């Protein structure tokens, strides 16, 4: 035992639970067992057993739906209405893993394309890559864990999972559900630990695949220290841009942008942050966004009426306040918000005319702040949107197909939403950051592919 991790409600900071931290000796033992499981092919779980376990797990999650939703809201600060959506997505994601198991198939490789290959038959099959280590983030404490752990189980990889320090309870609940559903304990270990122990785990040469969701600073640091041969996937953040064309349907767009910008108080890696609007329309758009944002109910996420909850830690409230103050001092106009409500909450805020060189324009805010910028031409807006060292999802609002396609083709993003906000996602689509925003591609099927490796058999007749 190396200590205890206390879990608090991020709104009122009351203690709601705790989990014991796991020390290196225990983790080393679990990793040794995981490595042996992978090496001993007779110990591999057959596909039908993996599918049955995940199917049972989805049923147990459905049975505990409200408890899981309350836990997400209570430890992570996501409003209860959104926490329920997360539980639904998590259940669907587990079921999607079951569906994708049938797709873990190889293909026939034609060999007689030249004389050298004639007289041979070749085919491929996919095998589990080996022990997986997953480190997750706080903002979707159940569904992110599902996206990292359930694909490992589905592909037959033993997995060790370290949750975010702020939100370990949802992770533990999911691991416990997997075990209750029939998964042998050695195939999935819950290993909350300190950063030094986590780094030692991640960089161990026995790790075959490392899955990380969290800050770019930590993710890229850990990737730089991986042992030779360890594969990885990193998911970080961005400062999602929205291009508004003069033909956009403002009545439909405004509630969209409010949802995309203030969902989970902006603590989403693809949250709407930078809105680029025609110069003669920018003020009106900012005012309408500000008016809608000012009506959001801020409070404890476990209250049914709350629409925007707390930030995960008080220091994040202070950071957002500092960034907004810097922008205001540099000439930005605050149309709504712009201040702390309490030590743990920040008012949903809309700013207009934010200078390009302040932190709000240069970095991911990860808080309830949307900035509106004026542009003279679509080309100039796209150039500014592409001007940061990270890129994730983007969007364009337009009723003009030519303009929409211009944005799709020229925005530097892995996905461009047309007439939808940047935070849209379904769990089977590819989901990835470019440049400093990440490495590899998420999404259930894509993660399962990464957690397997291809083997070819060539049979000479």
GROMACS .gro file of C-alpha atoms in nm, residues 248-255 288:
model
    9
  248UNK     CA    1  -2.535   3.036  -4.230
  249UNK     CA    2  -2.869   2.965  -4.062
  250UNK     CA    3  -2.808   3.165  -3.745
  251UNK     CA    4  -3.120   3.041  -3.566
  252UNK     CA    5  -3.002   2.681  -3.596
  253UNK     CA    6  -2.635   2.764  -3.542
  254UNK     CA    7  -2.649   2.957  -3.214
  255UNK     CA    8  -2.785   2.675  -2.992
  288UNK     CA    9  -2.651   3.617  -2.961
   0.00000   0.00000   0.00000
